[in-house]
mmCIF file of C-alpha atoms in Angstrom:
data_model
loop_
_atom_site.group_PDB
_atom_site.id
_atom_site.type_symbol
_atom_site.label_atom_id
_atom_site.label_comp_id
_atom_site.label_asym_id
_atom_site.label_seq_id
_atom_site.Cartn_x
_atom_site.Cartn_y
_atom_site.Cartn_z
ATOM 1 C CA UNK A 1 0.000 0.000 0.000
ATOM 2 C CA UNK A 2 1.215 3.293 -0.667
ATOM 3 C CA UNK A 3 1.708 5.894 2.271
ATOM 4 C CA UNK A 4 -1.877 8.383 1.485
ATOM 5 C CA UNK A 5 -3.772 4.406 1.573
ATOM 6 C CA UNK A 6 -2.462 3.918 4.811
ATOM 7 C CA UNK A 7 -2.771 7.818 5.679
ATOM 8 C CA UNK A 8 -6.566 7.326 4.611
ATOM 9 C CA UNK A 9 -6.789 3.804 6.586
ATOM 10 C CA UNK A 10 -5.457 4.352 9.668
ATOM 11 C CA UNK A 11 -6.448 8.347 10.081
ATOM 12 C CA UNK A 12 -2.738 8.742 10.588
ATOM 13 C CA UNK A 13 -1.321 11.675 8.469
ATOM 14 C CA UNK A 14 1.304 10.855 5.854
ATOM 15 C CA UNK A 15 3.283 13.686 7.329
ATOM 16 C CA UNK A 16 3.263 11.809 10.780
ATOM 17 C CA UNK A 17 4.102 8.512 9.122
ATOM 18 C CA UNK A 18 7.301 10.120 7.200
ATOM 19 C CA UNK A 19 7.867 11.527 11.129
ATOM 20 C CA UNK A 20 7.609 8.292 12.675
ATOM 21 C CA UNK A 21 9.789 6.382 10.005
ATOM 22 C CA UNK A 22 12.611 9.206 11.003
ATOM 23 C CA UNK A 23 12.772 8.820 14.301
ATOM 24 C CA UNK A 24 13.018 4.934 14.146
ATOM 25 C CA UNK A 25 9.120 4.483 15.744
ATOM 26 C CA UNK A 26 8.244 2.543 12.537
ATOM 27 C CA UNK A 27 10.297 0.188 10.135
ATOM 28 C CA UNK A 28 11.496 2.170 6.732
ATOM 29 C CA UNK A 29 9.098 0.409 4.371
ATOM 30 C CA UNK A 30 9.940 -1.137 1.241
ATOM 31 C CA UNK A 31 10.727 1.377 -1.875
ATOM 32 C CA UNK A 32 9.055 0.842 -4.909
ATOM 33 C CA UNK A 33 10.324 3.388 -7.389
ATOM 34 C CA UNK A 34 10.987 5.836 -4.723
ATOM 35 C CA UNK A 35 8.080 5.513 -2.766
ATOM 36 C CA UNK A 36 7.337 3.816 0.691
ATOM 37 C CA UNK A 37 4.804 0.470 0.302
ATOM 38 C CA UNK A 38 3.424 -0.847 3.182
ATOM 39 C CA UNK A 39 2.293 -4.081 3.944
ATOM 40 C CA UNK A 40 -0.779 -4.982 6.168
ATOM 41 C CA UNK A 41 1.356 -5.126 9.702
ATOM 42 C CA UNK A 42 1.382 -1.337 9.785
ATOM 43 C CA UNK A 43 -2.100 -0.803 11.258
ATOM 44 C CA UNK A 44 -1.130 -3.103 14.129
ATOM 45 C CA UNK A 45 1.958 -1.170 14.855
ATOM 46 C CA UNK A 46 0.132 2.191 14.243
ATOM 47 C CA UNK A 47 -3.022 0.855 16.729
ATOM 48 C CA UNK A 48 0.150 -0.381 18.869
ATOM 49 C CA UNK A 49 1.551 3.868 19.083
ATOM 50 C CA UNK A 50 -1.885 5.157 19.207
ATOM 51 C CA UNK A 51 -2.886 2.919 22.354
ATOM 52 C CA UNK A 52 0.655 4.188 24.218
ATOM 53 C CA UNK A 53 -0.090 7.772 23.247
ATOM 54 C CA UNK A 54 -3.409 7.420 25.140
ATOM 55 C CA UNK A 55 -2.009 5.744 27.838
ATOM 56 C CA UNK A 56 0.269 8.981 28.291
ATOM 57 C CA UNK A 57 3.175 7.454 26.451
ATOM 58 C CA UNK A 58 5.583 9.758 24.984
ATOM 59 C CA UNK A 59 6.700 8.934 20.902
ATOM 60 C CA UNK A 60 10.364 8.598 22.831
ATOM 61 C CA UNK A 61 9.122 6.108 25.021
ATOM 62 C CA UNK A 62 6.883 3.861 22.614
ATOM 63 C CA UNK A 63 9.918 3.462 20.441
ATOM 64 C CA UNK A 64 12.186 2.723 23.420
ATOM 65 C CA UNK A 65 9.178 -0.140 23.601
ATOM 66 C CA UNK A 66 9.141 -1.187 21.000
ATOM 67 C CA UNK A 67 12.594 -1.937 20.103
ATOM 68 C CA UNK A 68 12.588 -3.758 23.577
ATOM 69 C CA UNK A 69 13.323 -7.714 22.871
ATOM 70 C CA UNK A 70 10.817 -8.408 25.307
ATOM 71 C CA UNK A 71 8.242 -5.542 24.581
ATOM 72 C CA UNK A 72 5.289 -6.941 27.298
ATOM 73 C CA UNK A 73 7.847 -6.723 29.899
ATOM 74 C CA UNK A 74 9.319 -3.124 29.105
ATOM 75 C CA UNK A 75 5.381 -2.320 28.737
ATOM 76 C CA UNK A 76 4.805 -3.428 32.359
ATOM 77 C CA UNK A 77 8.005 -1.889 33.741
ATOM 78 C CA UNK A 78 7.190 1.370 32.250
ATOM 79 C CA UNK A 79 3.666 1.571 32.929
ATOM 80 C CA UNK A 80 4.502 1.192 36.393
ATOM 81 C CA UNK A 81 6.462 4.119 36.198
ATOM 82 C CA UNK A 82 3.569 5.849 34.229
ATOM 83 C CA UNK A 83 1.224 5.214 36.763
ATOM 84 C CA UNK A 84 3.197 6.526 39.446
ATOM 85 C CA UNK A 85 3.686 9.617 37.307
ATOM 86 C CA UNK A 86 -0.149 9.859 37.188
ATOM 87 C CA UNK A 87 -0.959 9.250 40.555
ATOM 88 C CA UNK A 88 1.346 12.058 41.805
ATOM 89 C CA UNK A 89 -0.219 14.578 39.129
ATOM 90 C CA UNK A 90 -3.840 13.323 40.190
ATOM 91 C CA UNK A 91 -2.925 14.027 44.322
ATOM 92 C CA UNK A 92 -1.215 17.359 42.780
ATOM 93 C CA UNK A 93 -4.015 18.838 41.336
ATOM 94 C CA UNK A 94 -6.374 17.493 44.038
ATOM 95 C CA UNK A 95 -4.542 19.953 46.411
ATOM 96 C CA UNK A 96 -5.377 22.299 44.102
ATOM 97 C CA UNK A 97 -8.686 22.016 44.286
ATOM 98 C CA UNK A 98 -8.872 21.722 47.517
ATOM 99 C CA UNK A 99 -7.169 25.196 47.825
ATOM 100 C CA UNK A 100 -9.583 26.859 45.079
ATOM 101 C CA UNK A 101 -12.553 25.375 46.628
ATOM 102 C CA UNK A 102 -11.127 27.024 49.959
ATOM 103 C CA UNK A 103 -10.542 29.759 48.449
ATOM 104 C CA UNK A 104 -14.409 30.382 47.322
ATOM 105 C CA UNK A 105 -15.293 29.989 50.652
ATOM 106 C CA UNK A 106 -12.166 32.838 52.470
ATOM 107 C CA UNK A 107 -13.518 35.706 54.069
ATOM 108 C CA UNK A 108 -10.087 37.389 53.985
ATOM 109 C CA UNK A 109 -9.242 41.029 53.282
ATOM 110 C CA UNK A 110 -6.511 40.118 51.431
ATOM 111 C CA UNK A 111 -3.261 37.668 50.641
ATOM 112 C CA UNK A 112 -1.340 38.502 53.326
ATOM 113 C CA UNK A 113 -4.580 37.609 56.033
ATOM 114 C CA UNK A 114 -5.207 34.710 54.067
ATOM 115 C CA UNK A 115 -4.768 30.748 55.920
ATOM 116 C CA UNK A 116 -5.724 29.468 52.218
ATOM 117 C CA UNK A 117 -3.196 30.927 50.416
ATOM 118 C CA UNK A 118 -0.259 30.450 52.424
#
């Protein structure tokens, strides 16, 4: 398949596919007079980069997966390390809202009489 019949496939831009192929997230595909032909296993790998994106995945990090020799393993030791990530921003902004929600409810004259905002 030629790259716009995947772009059109997958919802992937061709742009982003060139992108990917340069920074080593997908395989070069084979050249056919100059230009890239796909075979069928690029929607799994594409499905594979869009599932890590929504996990929170950085394009650095999906390739450092998936150029893992054991790539369930480095997906379970770095989703660990996601999740941690993700639990510390969820109890950050919590304390945020606590603060705002506080904050709606202050009395103060100002910053400095403020309990909530110090």
């Amino acid at each position: 398949m030629r790259i716009g019949e995947v772009a059109r496939q997958s919802g992937v831009s061709a742009s982003t596919l060139r992108y990917y192929e340069g920074i080593g997230l997908i395989p070069a595909p084979v050249r056919v007079s100059g230009q890239r032909r796909y075979n069928a296993d690029i929607f799994r790998v594409l499905r594979t980069i869009q599932a890590a994106q929504r996990a929170g995945f950085t394009l650095s990090e999906i390739r450092e997966m998936m150029h893992h020799d054991d790539w369930r393993e480095q997906w379970q030791h770095m989703a660990r390390e996601k999740l941690t990530e993700v639990e510390q921003t969820i109890a950050h902004y919590r304390q945020m809202q606590a603060m705002l929600e506080a904050s709606l409810q202050c009395a103060c004259s100002g910053v400095d009489d403020c309990v909530v905002m110090v």
